[in-house]
Short mmCIF file of C-alpha atoms in Angstrom, two decimals:
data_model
loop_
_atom_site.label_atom_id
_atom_site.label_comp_id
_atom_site.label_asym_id
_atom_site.label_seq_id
_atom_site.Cartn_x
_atom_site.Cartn_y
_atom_site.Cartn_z
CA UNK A 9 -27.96 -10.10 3.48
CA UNK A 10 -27.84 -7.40 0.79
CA UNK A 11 -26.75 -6.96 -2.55
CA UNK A 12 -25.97 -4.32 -4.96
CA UNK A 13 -24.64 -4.08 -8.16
CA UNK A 14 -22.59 -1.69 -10.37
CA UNK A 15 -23.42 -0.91 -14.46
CA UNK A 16 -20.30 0.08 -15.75
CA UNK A 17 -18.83 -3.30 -15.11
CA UNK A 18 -20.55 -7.19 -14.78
CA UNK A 19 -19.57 -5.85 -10.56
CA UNK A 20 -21.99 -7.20 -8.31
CA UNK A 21 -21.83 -6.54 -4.26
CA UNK A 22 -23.43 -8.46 -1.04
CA UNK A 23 -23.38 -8.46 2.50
CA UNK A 24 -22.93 -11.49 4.46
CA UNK A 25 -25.51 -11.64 7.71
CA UNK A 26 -22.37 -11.44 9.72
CA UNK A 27 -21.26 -8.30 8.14
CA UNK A 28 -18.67 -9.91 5.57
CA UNK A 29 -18.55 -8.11 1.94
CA UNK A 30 -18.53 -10.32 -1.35
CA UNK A 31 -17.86 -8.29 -4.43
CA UNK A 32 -17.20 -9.54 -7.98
CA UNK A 33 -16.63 -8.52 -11.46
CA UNK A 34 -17.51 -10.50 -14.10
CA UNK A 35 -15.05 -11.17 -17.03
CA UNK A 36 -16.50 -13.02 -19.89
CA UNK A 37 -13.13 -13.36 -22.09
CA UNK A 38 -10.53 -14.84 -19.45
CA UNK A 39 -10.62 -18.84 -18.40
CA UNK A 40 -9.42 -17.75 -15.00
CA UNK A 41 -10.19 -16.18 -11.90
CA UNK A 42 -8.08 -14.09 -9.05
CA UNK A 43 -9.84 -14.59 -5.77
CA UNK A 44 -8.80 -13.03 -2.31
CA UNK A 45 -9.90 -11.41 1.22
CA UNK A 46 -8.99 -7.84 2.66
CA UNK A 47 -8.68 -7.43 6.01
CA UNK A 48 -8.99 -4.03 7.26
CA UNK A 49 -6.63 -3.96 9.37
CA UNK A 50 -2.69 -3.24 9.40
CA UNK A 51 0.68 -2.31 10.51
CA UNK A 52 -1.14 0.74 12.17
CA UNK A 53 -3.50 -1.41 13.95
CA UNK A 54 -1.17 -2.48 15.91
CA UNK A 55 0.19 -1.43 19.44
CA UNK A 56 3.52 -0.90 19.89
CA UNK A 57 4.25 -3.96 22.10
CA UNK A 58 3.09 -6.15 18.99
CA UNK A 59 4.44 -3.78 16.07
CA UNK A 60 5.11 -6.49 13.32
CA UNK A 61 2.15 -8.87 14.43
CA UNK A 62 -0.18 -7.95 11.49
CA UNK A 63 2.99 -9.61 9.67
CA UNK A 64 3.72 -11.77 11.34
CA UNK A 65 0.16 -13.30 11.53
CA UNK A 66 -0.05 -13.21 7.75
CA UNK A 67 3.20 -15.48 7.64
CA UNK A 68 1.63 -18.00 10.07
CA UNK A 69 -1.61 -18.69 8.48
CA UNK A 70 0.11 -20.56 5.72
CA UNK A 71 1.94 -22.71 8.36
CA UNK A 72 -0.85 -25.06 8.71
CA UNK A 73 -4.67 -25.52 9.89
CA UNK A 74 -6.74 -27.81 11.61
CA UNK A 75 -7.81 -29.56 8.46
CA UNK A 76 -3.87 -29.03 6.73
CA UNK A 77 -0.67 -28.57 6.88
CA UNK A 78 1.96 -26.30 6.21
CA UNK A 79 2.59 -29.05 2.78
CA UNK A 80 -1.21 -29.32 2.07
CA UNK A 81 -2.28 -26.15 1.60
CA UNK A 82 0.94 -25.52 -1.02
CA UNK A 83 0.52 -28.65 -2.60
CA UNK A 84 -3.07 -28.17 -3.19
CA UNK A 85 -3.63 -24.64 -4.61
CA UNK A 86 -0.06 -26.71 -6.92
CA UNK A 87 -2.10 -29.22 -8.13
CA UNK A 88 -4.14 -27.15 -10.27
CA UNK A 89 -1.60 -24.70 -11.37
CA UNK A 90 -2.77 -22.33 -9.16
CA UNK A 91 -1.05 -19.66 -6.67
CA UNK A 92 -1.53 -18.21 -3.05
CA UNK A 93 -0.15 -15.29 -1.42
CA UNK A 94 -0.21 -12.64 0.91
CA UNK A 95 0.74 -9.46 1.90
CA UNK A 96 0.62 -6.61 4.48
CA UNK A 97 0.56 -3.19 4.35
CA UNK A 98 0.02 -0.11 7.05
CA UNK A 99 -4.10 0.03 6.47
CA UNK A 100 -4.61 -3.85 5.39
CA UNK A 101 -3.27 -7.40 5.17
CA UNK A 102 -4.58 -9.35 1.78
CA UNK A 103 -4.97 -12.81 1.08
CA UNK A 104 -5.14 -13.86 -2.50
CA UNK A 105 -5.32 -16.58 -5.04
CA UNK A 106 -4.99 -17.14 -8.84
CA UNK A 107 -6.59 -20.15 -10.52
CA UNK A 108 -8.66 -21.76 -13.62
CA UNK A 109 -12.49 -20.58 -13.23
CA UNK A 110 -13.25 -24.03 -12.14
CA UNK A 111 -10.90 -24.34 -9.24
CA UNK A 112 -12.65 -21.09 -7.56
CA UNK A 113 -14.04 -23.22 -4.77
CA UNK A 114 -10.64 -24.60 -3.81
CA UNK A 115 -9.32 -21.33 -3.92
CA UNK A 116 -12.03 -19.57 -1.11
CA UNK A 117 -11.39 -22.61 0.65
CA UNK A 118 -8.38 -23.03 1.20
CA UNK A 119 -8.22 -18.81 2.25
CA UNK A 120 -11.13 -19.16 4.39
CA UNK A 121 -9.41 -21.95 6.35
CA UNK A 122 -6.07 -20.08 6.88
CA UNK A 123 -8.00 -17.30 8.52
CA UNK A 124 -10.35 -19.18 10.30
CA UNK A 125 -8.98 -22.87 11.55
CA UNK A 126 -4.94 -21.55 11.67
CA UNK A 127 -3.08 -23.32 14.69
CA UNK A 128 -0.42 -21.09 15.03
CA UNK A 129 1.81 -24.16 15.98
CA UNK A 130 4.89 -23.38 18.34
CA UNK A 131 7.23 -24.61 16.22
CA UNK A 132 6.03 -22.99 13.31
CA UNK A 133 5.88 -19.64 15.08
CA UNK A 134 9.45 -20.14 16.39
CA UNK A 135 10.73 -21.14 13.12
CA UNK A 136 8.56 -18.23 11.21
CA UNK A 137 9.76 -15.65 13.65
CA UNK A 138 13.47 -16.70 12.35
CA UNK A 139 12.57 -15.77 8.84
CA UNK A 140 11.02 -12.45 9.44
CA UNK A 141 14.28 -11.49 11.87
CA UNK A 142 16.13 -12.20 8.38
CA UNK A 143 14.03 -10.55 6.42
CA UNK A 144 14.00 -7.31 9.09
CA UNK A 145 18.04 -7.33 9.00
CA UNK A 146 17.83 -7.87 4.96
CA UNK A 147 15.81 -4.53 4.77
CA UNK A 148 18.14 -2.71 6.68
CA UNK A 149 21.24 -4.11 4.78
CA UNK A 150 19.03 -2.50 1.44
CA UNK A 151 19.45 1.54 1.72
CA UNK A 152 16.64 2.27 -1.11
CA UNK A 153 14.37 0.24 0.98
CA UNK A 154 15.04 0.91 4.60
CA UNK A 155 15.14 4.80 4.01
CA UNK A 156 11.27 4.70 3.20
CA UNK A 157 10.80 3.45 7.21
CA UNK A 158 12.95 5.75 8.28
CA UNK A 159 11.07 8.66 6.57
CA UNK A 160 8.34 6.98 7.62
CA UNK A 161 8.41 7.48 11.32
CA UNK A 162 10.38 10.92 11.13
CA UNK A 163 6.96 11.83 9.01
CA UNK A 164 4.58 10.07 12.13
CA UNK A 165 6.93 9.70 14.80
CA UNK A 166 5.54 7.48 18.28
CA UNK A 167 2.41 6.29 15.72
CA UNK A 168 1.29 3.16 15.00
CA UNK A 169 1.29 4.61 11.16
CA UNK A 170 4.98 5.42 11.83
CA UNK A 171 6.31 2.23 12.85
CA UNK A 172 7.60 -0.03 10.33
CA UNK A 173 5.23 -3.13 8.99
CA UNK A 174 8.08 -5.71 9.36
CA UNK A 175 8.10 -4.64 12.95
CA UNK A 176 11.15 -4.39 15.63
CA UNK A 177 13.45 -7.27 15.86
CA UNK A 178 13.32 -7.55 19.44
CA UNK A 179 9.29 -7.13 19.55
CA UNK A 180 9.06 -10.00 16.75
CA UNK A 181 11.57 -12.60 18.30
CA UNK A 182 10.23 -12.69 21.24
CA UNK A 183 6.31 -12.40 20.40
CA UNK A 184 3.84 -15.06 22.00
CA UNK A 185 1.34 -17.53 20.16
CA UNK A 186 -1.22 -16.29 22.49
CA UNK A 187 -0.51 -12.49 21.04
CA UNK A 188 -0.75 -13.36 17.57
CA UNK A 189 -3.64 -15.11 18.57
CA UNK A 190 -5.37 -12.19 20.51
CA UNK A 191 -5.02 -9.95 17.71
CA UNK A 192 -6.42 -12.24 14.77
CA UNK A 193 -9.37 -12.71 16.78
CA UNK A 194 -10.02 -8.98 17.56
CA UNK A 195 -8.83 -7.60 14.27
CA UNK A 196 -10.20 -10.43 11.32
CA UNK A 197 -13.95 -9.90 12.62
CA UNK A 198 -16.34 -10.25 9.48
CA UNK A 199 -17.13 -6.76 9.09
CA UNK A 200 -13.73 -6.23 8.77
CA UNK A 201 -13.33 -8.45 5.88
CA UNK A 202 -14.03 -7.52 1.87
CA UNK A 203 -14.00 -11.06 -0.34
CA UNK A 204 -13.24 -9.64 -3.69
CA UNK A 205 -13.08 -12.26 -6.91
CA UNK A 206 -12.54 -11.22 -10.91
CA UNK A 207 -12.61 -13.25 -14.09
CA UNK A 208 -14.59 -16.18 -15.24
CA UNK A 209 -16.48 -15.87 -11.61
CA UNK A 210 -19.95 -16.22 -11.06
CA UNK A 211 -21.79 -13.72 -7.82
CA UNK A 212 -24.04 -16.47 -7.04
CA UNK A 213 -21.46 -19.16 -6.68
CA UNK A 214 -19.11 -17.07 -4.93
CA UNK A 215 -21.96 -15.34 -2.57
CA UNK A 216 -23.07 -19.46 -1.73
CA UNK A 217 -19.10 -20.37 -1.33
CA UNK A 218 -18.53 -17.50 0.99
CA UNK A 219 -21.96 -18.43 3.31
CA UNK A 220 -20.93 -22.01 3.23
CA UNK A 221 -16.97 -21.19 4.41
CA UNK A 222 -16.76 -18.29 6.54
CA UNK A 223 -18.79 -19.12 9.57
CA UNK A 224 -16.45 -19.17 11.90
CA UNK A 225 -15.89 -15.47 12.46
CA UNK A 226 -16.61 -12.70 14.83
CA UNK A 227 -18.73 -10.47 14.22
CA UNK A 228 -18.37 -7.54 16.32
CA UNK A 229 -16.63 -4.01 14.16
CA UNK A 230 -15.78 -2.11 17.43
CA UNK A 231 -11.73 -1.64 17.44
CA UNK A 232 -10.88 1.73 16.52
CA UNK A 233 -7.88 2.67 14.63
CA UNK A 234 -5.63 5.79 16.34
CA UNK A 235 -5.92 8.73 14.27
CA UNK A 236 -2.46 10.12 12.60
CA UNK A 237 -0.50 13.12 13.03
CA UNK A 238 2.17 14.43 10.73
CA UNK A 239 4.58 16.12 12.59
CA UNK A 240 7.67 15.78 10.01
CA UNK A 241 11.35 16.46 10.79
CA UNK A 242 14.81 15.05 10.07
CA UNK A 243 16.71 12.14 10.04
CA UNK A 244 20.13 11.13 9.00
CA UNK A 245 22.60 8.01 9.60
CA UNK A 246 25.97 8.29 8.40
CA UNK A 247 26.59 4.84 6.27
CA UNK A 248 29.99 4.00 4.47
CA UNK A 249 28.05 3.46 0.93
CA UNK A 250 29.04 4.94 -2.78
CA UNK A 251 25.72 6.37 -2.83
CA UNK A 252 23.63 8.58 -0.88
CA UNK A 253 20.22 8.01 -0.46
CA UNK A 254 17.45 10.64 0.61
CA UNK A 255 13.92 10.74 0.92
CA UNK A 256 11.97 14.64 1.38
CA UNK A 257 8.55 15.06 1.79
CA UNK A 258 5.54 16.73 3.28
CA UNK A 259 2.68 15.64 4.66
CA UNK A 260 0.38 14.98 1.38
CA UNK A 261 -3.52 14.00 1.11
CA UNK A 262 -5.83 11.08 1.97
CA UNK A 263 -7.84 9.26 -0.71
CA UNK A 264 -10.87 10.61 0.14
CA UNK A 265 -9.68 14.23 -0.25
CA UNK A 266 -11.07 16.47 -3.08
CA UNK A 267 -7.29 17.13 -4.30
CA UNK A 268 -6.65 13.29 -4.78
CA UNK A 269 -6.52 13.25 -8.53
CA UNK A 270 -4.84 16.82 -8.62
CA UNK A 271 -2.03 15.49 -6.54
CA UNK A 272 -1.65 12.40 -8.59
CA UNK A 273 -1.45 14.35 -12.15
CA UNK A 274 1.26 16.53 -9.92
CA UNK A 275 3.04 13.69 -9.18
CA UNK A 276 3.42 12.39 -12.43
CA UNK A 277 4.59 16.24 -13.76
CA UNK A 278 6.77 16.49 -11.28
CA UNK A 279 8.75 13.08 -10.89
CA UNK A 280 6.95 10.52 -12.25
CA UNK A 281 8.60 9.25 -15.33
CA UNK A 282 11.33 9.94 -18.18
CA UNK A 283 9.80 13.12 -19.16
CA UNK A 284 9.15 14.14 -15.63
CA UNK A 285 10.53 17.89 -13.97
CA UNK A 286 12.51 16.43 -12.09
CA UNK A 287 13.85 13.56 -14.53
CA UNK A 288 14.79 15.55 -16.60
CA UNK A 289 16.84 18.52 -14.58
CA UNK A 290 18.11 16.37 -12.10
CA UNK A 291 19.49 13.25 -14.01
CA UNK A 292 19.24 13.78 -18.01
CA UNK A 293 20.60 17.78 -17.61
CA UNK A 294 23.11 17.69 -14.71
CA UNK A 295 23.58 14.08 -14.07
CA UNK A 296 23.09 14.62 -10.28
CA UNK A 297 21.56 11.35 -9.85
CA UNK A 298 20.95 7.81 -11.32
CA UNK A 299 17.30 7.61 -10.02
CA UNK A 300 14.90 10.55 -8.99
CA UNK A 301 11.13 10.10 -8.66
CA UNK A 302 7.94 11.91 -6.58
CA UNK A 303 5.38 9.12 -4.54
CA UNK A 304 2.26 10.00 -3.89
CA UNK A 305 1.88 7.51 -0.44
CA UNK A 306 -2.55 7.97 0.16
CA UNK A 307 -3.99 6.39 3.77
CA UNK A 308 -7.75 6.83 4.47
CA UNK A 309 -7.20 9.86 6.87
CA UNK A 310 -3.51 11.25 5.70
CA UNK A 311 -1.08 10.59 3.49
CA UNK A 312 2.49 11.86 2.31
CA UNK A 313 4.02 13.38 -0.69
CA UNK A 314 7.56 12.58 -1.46
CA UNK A 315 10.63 12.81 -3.49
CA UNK A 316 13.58 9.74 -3.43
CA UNK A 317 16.80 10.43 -5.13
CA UNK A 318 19.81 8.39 -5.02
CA UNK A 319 22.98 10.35 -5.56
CA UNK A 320 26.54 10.99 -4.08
CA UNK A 321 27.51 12.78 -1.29
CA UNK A 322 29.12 15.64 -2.88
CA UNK A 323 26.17 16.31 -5.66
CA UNK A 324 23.75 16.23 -2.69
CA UNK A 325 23.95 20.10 -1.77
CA UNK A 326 23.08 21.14 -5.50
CA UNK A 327 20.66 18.28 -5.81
CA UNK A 328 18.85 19.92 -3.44
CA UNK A 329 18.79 23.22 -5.03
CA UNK A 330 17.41 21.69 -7.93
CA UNK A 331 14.37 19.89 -6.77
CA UNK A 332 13.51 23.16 -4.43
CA UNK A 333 14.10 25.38 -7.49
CA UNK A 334 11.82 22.72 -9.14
CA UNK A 335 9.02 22.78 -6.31
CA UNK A 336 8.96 26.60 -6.69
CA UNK A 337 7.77 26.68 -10.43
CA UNK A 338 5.70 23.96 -10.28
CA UNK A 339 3.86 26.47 -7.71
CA UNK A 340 3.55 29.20 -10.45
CA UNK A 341 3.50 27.85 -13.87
CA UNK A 342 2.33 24.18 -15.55
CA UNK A 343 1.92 23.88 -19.21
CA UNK A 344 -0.83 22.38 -20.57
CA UNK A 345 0.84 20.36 -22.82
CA UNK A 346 2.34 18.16 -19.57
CA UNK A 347 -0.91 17.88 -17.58
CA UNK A 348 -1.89 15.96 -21.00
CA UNK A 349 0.77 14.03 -20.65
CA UNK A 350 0.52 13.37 -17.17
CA UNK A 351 -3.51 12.45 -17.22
CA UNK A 352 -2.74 10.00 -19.71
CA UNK A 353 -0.44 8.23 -17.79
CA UNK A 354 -2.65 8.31 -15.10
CA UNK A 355 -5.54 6.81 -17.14
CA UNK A 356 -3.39 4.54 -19.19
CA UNK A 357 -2.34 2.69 -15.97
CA UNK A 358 -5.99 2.08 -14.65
CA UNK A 359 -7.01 0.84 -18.06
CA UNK A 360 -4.27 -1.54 -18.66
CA UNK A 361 -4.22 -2.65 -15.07
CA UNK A 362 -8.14 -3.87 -15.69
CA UNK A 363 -6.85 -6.52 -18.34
CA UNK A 364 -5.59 -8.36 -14.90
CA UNK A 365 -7.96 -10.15 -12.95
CA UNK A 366 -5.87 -10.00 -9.91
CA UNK A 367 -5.33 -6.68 -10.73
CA UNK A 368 -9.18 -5.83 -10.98
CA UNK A 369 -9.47 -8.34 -7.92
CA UNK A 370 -7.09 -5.76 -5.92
CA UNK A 371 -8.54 -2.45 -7.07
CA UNK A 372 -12.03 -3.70 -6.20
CA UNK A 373 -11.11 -4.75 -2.66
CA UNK A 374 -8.89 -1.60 -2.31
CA UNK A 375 -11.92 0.94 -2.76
CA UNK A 376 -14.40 -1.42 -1.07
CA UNK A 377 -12.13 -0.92 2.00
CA UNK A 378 -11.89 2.53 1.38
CA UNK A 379 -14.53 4.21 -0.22
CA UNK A 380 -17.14 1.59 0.69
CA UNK A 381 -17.88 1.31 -2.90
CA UNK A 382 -16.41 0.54 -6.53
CA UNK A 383 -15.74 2.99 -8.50
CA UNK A 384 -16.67 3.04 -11.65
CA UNK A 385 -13.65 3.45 -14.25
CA UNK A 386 -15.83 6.30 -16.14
CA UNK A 387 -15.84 8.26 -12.85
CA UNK A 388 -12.28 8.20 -12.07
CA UNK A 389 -11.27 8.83 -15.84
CA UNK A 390 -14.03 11.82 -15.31
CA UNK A 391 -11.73 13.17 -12.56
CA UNK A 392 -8.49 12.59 -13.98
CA UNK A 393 -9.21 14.64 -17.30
CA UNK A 394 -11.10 17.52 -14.66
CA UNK A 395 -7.47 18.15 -13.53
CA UNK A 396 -6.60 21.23 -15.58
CA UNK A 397 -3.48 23.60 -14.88
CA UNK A 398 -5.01 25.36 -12.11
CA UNK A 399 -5.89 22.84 -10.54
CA UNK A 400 -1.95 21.35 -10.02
CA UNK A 401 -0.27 24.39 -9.26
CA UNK A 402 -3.20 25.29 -6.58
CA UNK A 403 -2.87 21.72 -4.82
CA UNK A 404 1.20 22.19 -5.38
CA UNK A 405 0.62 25.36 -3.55
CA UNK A 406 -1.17 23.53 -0.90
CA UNK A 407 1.52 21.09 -0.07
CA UNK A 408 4.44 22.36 -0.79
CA UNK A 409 3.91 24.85 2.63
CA UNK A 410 3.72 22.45 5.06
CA UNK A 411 6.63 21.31 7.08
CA UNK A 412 8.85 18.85 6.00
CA UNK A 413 10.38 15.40 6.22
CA UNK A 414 13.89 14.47 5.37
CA UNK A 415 15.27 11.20 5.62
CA UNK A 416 18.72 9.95 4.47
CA UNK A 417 21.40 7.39 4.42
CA UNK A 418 25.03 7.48 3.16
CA UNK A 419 27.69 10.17 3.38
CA UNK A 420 25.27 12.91 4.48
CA UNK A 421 27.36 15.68 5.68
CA UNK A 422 26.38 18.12 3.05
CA UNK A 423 23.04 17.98 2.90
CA UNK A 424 20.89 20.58 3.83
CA UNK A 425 18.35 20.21 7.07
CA UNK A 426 15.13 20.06 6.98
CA UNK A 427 14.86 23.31 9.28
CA UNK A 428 16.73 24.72 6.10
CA UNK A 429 14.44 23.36 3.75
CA UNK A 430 11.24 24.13 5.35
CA UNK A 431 12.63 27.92 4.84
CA UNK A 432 12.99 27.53 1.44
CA UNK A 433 9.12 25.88 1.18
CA UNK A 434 7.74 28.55 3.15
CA UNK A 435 6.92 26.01 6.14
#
């Protein structure tokens, strides 16, 4: 086992003999603690014959172990006003509790049994596979939401990191205990796993509550993950709604690239608020749209920069205009007075979000699975206020070439192409 610790923050790190990470952060003025493991492993894990498993498996491990059942493990983490959830994403699947400090133990119990004694019960599965179905055809009845998939796999098309993290209907209602089953087991080894806890924790307690619980995992690291490849492009369903709703982007950055914190204070500039570029042309001077905003969307190895606007079908042509005219200047000229702005949002958001344990909880798993380290909040504040003028319009420059991605929903016949927009871009 070894440990580590950070002194910028009470964060303290270990390694579990079996390869499983246990990092904390101390918070002496808080009477609770958020607790949780990271599994590295996602959506884009997945083949395409099991697209929607990594879901799918983090639905069933609340439906009941060998030492409880579907009931028990609610009506415990209950019982002392506590809280369990999940969720899954393309690069990870997280398992997390909040609770009182003393109620910590409970709370690595009861996750460590959901990923290690889980049943997967037929029933269960047959019953949980209903729900997801629902919840697949209640994202594609939601245009704002099922546009992002779409743009998605346009951006990555025939890619694990393309396919949607819900999965395919017909792949999910038909898939087999002993798949879900196959793909914990390879996927949730120990190495793969980061236990994260912040608050009113203790390393010692939670290093011993870890070494007690999660014994029964693999060990072995040895999957590998398929590389991505933007390849961008255009996509377009024609949809009887008031509203049309577009997504355009290019392929962006990965969080360990140098431009990371450029491309974040260009977000912000360009469409990431009130005051934003694009805010403020789009909606507040030609009323072209009720919502406009920029996403910067980061993966460990690529990542994609984009722009959703909601807006009717006959405003879509000039709405276009606008955010290309936009995406030109930003190329050529950025005031100082706006990368100010834009770097304190930027640092305003980290600091607030570390009054949250399970916010601190998150962001401590999140780099542990990506960087392989915290990082401290002096070095990221260091690189936000590095981020000078220059430095956005030369990372603008950068992506704002590259061949784009447009998705859309709604009454769509006048919007451009993206073979006409990658003109305009340069691409």
């Amino acid at each position: 086992m070894t440990t580590g610790a950070d002194d910028t923050r009470d964060i303290r790190i270990s390694t579990l003999e079996n390869g499983l990470r246990v990092v904390t952060d101390r918070m002496e003025t808080v009477e609770t603690a958020a607790v949780g493991v990271w599994v590295d492993a996602g959506a884009r894990d997945e083949l395409a014959e099991v697209n929607g498993v990594s879901h799918l498996l983090e639905h069933m491990a609340f439906k009941g172990t060998k030492k409880r059942d579907a009931y028990a493990i609610a009506a415990e983490i209950e019982a002392v006003g506590g809280h369990l959830n999940a969720y899954t994403s393309r690069e990870n699947t997280a398992y997390y509790a909040k609770v009182l400090k003393e109620d910590v133990g409970l709370a690595v119990d009861l996750i460590g049994d959901i990923l290690q004694n889980s049943v997967m019960d037929e029933g269960e599965l047959a019953r949980e596979r209903a729900v997801i179905l629902q919840e697949i055809h209640q994202a594609h009845d939601t245009p704002d939401d099922i546009v992002f998939d779409h743009f998605q796999e346009t951006a990555y098309p025939d890619q694990p990191i393309g396919r949607p993290v819900l999965g395919r209907p017909d792949v999910v209602g038909s898939m087999a205990r002993d798949r879900v089953l196959a793909y914990m087991r390879t996927r949730y080894s120990a190495p793969r796993l980061t236990l994260a806890a912040a608050g009113k924790v203790d390393h010692d307690e939670i290093l011993a509550l870890a070494q007690e619980t999660f014994t029964g995992l693999p060990d072995h690291a040895d999957e590998v993950r398929a590389d991505a490849a933007y390849r961008g492009g255009d996509f377009r369903e024609v949809r009887d709604l008031e509203q049309m709703h577009i997504v355009l982007g290019v392929e962006g950055i990965s969080y360990l690239d140098d431009d990371f914190y450029a491309a974040s204070v260009l977000s912000a500039i360009l469409g990431g608020g009130m005051s934003s570029r694009l805010f403020q042309e789009v909606r507040e001077k030609r009323g072209l749209a009720y919502s406009i905003s920029t996403f910067l969307s980061c993966f460990t190895d690529t990542g994609v920069f984009g722009i959703y606007a909601g807006t009717g079908g006959e405003e879509s042509g000039e709405l276009m205009d606008v955010v290309l005219d936009e995406i030109d200047k930003i190329k050529s000229h950025v005031d100082a007075e706006e990368v100010a702005r834009a770097r304190a949002q930027l640092k305003a958001s980290l600091l607030m979000g570390l009054e949250s344990t399970s916010s601190r909880c998150e962001q401590l798993a999140q780099q542990m699975l990506v960087f392989g380290r915290p990082i401290p909040t002096a070095e990221i504040v260091d690189n936000v206020e590095a981020v000078d003028e220059a430095a956005v319009k030369r990372v603008a420059e950068r992506i704002f070439r590259g061949t784009p991605t447009l998705a859309a929903l709604g009454p769509v016949g006048k919007l451009a192409d993206a073979e006409s927009v990658a003109a305009r871009l340069g691409a």
